[in-house]
GROMACS .gro file of C-alpha atoms in nm:
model
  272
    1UNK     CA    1   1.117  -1.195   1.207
    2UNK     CA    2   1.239  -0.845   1.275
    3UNK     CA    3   0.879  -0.661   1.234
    4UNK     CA    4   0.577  -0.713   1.035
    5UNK     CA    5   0.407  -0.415   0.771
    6UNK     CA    6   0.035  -0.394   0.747
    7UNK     CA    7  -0.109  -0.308   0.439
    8UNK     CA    8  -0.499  -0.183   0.469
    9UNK     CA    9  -0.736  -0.068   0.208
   10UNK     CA   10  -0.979  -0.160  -0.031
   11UNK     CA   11  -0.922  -0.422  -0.381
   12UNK     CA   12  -0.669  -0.233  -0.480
   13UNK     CA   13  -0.460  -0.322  -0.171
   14UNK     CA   14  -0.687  -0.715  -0.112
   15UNK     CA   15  -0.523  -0.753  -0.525
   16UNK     CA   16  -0.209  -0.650  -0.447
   17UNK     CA   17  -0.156  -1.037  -0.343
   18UNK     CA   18  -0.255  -1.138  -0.719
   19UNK     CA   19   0.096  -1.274  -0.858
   20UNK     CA   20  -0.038  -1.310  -1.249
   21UNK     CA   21  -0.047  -0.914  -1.212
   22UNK     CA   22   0.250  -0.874  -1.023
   23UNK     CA   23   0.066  -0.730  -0.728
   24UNK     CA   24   0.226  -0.448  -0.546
   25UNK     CA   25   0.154  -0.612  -0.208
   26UNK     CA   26   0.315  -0.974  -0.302
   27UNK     CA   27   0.658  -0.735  -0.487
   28UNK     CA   28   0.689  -0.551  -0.105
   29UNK     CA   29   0.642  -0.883   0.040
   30UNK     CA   30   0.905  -1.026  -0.143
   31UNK     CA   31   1.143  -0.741  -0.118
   32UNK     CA   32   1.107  -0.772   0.298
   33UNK     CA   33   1.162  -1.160   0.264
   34UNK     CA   34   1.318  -1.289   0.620
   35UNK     CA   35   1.295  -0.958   0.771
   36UNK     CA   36   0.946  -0.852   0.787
   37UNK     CA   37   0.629  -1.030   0.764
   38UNK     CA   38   0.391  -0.839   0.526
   39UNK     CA   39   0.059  -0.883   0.629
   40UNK     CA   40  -0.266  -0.760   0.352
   41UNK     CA   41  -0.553  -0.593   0.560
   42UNK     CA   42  -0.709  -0.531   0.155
   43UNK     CA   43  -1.100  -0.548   0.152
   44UNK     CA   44  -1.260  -0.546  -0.187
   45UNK     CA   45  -1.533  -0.291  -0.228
   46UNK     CA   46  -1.442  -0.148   0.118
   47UNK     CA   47  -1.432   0.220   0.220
   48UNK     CA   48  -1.362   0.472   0.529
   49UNK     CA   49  -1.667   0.424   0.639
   50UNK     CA   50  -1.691   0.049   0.665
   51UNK     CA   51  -1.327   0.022   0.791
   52UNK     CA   52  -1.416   0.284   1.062
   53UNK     CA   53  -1.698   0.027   1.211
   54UNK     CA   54  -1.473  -0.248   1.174
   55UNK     CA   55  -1.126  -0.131   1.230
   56UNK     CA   56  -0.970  -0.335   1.539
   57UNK     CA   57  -1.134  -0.640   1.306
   58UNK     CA   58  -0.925  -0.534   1.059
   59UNK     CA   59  -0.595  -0.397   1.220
   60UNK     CA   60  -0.328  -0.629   1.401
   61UNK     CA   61  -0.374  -0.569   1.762
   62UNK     CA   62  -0.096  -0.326   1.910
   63UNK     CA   63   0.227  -0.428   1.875
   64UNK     CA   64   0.600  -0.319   1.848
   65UNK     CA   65   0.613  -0.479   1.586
   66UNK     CA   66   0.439  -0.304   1.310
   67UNK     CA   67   0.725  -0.075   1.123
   68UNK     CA   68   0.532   0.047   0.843
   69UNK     CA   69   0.120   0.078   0.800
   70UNK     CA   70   0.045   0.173   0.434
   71UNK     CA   71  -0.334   0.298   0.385
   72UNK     CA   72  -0.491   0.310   0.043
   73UNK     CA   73  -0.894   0.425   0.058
   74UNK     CA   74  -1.044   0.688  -0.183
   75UNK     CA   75  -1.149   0.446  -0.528
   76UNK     CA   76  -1.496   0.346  -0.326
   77UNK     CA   77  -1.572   0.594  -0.107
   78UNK     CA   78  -1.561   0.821  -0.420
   79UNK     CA   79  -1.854   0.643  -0.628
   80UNK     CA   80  -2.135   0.882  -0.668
   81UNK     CA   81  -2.443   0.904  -0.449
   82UNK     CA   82  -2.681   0.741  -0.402
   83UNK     CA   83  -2.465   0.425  -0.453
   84UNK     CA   84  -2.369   0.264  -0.116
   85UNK     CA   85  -2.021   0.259  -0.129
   86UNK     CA   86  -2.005   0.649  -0.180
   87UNK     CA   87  -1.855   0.860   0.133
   88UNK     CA   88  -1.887   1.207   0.115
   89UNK     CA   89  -1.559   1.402   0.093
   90UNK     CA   90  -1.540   1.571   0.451
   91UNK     CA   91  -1.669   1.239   0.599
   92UNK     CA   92  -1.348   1.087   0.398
   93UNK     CA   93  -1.121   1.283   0.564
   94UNK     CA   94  -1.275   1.238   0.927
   95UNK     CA   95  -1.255   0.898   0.856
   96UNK     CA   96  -0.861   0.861   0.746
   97UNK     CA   97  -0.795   1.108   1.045
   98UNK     CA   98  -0.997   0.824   1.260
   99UNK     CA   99  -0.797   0.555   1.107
  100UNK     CA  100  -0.452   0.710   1.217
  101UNK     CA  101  -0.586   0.780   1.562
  102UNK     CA  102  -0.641   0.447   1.606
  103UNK     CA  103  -0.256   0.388   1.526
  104UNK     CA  104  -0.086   0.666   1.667
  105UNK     CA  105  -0.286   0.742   1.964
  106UNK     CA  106  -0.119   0.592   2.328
  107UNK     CA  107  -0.411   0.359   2.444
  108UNK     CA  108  -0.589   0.269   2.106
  109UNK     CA  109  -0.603  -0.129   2.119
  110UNK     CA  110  -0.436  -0.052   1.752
  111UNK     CA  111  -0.170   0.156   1.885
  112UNK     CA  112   0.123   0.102   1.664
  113UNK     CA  113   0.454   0.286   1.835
  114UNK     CA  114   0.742   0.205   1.625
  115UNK     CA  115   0.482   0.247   1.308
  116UNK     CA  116   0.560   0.463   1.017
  117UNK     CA  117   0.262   0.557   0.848
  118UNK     CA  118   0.253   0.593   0.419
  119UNK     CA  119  -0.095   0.721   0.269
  120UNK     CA  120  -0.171   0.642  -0.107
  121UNK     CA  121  -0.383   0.814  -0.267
  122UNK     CA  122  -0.612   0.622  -0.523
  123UNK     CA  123  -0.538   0.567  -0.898
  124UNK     CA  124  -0.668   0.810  -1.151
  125UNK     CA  125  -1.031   0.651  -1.282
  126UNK     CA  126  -1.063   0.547  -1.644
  127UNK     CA  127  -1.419   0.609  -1.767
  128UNK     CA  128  -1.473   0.469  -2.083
  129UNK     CA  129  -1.318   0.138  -1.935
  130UNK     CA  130  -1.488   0.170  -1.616
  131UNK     CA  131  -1.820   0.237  -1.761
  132UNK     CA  132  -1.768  -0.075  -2.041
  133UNK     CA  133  -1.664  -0.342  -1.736
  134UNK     CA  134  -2.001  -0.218  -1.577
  135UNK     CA  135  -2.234  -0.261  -1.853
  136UNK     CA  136  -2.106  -0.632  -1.926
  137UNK     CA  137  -2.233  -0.649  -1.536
  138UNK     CA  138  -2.577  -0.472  -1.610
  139UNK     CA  139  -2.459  -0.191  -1.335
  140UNK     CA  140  -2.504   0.205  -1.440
  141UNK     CA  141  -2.214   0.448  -1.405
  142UNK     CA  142  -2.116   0.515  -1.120
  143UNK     CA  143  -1.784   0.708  -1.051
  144UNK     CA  144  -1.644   0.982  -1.221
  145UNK     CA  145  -1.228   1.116  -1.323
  146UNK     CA  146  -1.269   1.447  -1.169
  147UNK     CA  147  -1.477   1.343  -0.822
  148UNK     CA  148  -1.233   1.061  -0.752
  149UNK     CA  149  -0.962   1.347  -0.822
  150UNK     CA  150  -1.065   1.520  -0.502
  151UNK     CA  151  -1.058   1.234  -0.298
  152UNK     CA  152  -0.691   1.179  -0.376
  153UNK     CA  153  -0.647   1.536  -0.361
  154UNK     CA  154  -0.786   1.507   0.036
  155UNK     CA  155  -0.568   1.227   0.097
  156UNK     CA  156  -0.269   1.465   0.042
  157UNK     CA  157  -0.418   1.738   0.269
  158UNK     CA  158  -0.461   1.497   0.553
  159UNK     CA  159  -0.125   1.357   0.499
  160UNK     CA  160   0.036   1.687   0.537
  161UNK     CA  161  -0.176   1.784   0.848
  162UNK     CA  162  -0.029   1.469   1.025
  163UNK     CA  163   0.226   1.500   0.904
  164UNK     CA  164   0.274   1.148   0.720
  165UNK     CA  165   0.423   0.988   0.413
  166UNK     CA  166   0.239   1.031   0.140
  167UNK     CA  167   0.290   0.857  -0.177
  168UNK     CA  168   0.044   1.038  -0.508
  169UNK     CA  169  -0.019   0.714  -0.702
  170UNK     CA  170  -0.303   0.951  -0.861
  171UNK     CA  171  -0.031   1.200  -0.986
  172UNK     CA  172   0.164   0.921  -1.153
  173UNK     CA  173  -0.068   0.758  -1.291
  174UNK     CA  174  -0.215   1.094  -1.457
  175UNK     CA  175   0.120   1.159  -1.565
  176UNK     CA  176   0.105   0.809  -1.740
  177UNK     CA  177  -0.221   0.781  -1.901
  178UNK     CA  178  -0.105   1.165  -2.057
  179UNK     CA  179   0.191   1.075  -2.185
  180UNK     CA  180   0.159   0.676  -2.268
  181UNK     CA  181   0.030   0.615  -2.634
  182UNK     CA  182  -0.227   0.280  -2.437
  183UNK     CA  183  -0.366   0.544  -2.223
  184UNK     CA  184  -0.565   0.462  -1.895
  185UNK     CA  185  -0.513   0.115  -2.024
  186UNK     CA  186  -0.111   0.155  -1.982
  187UNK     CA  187  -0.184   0.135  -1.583
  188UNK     CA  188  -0.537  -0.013  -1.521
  189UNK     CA  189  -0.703  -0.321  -1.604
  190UNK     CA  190  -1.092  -0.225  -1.656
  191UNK     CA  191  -1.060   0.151  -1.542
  192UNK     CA  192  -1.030   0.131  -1.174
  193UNK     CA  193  -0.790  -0.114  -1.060
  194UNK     CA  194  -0.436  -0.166  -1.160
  195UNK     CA  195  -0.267  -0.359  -1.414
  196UNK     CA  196   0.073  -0.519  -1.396
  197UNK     CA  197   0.237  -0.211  -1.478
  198UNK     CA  198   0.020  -0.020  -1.264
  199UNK     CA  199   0.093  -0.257  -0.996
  200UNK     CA  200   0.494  -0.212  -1.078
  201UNK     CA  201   0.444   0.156  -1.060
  202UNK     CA  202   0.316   0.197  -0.739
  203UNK     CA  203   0.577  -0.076  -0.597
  204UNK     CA  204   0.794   0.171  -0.726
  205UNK     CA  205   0.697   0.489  -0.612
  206UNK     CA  206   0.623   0.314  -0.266
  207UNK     CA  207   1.015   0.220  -0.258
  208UNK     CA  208   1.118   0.486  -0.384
  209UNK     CA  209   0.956   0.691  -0.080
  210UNK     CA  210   1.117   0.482   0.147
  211UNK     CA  211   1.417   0.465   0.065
  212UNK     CA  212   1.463   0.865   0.013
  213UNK     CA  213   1.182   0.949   0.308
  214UNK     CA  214   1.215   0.635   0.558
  215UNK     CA  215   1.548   0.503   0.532
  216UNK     CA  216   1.540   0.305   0.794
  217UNK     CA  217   1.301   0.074   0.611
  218UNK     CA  218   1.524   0.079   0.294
  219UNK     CA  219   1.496  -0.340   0.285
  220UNK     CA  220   1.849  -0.320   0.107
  221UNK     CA  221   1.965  -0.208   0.453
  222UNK     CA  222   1.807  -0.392   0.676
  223UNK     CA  223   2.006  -0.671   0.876
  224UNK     CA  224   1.869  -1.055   0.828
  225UNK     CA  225   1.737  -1.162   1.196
  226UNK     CA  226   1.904  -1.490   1.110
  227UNK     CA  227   2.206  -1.634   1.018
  228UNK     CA  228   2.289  -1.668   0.647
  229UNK     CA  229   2.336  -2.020   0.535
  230UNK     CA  230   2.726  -2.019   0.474
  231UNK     CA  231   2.763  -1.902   0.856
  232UNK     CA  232   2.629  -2.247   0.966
  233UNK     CA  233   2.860  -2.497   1.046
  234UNK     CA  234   2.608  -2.841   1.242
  235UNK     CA  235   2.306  -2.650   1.268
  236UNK     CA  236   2.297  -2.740   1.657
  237UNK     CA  237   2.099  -2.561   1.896
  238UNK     CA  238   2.409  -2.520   2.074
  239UNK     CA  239   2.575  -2.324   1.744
  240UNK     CA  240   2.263  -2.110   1.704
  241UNK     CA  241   2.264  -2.009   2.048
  242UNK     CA  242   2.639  -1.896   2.024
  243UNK     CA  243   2.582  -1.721   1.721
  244UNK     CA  244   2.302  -1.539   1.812
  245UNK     CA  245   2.456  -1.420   2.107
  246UNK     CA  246   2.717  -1.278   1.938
  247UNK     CA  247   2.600  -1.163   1.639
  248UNK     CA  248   2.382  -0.906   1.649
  249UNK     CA  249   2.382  -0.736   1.340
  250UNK     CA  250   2.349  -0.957   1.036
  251UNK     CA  251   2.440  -0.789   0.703
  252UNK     CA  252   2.143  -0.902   0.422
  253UNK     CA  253   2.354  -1.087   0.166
  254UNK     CA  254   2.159  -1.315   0.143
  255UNK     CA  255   1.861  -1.118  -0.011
  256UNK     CA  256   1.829  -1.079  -0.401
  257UNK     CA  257   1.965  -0.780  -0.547
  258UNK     CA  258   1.721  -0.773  -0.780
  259UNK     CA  259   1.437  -0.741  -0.578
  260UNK     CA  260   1.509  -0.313  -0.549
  261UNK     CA  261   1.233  -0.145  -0.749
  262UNK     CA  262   1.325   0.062  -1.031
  263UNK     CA  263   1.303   0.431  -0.955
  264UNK     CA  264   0.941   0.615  -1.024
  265UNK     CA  265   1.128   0.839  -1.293
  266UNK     CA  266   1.213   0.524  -1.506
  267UNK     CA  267   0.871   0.384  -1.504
  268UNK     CA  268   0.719   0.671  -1.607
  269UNK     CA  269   1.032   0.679  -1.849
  270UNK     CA  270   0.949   0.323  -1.991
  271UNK     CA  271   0.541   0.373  -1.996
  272UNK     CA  272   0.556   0.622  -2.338
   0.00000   0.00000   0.00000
């Protein structure tokens, strides 16, 4: 394989591997198939905090190559204090600064070189849903709309600071729950993590910042590291070897066309 993308967050990113919701993790991983291992660094009920103290348990040691590091915190750290999971906000943003330290910084056993780096901010929270999945538990309240707002809000100031992608799943999935007649229900399954269609919009917005920010991880561009299938004549060691060494670039026809995402602006298009 060419390179390998690292995913690393809390449930939202561990259930981005969950196929019966079309997971945004398992969509990026197929749309990279034979190109780039995906690997999901996604631990439920984790936050800044936590990955801080356990970050070179969580990150791939440092290689060249990790292409892409996506980093999705704010839905935890953001529960209300005294509840354990909550962070509070300046500690947040210490902690995602930490966190891309540890892969930009020459020397960090993390250190990621050819890395580009894509915060998400977390999904808008839906209360009344939220609140109902936690009383079936026997748990009290324990996050709020407006305080998680600020933690995506401070995932946007750090991105611009360093200067990284940032993709505003909280934006879009305002946007959605405003406009779409199902409400918070048109992008979350029980008020805090996403659906199926919240899971296809942030595939979407996540290629669609790729392709028009990082183009040189547009997967539609990217040549296969191994021969396509009509190319191979015995199969011998001998013919690989030749055509290795003389084919360098490989063009991806052999990928499915319809594995590109449809745009952001047609999602949000097909939610109302």
């Amino acid at each position: 394989m060419s390179g390998q993308i690292v995913c690393l967050g809390d449930s939202i990113t561990q259930r981005g591997w969950e196929v019966r919701t079309r997971g945004w993790v398992a969509q990026l991983a197929e749309a990279y198939v034979r190109t780039h291992d995906v690997v999901n660094r996604g631990f439920g009920g984790y936050t800044t905090r936590w990955a801080v103290n356990l970050l070179p348990r969580m990150l791939p040691a440092s290689s060249p190559r990790t292409r892409l590091v996506t980093i999705l915190f704010g839905a935890n750290d953001a529960q209300l204090a005294p509840y354990k999971q909550h962070v509070p906000l300046d500690e947040f943003e210490r902690n995602l600064h930490h966190i891309l330290d540890a892969l930009q910084r020459p020397g960090s056993p993390m250190y990621a070189p050819q890395a580009s780096i894509v915060l998400i901010t977390p999904p808008v929270v839906g209360e009344e849903m939220w609140e109902e999945h936690l009383r079936r538990t026997g748990r009290p309240m324990d996050r709020r709309r407006e305080v998680t707002r600020e933690y995506a809000e401070a995932v946007v100031r750090v991105a611009r600071e360093r200067k990284v992608v940032c993709v505003d799943l909280w934006a879009a999935t305002e946007k959605i729950v405003g406009e779409s007649a199902d409400g918070y229900a048109g992008v979350l399954v029980d008020g805090l993590h996403l659906n199926a269609a919240g899971n296809d919009l942030l595939f979407g917005l996540l290629s669609d910042t790729i392709r028009r920010q990082l183009p040189h991880l547009d997967p539609a561009t990217i040549p296969l590291p191994l021969p396509h299938h009509s190319a191979v004549v015995s199969g011998s060691a001998e013919e690989f070897e030749r055509y290795l060494k003389t084919h360098r670039d490989i063009p991806p026809d052999d990928r499915r066309s319809e594995i590109t995402a449809p745009s952001a602006e047609d999602m949000l298009l097909n939610r109302n």
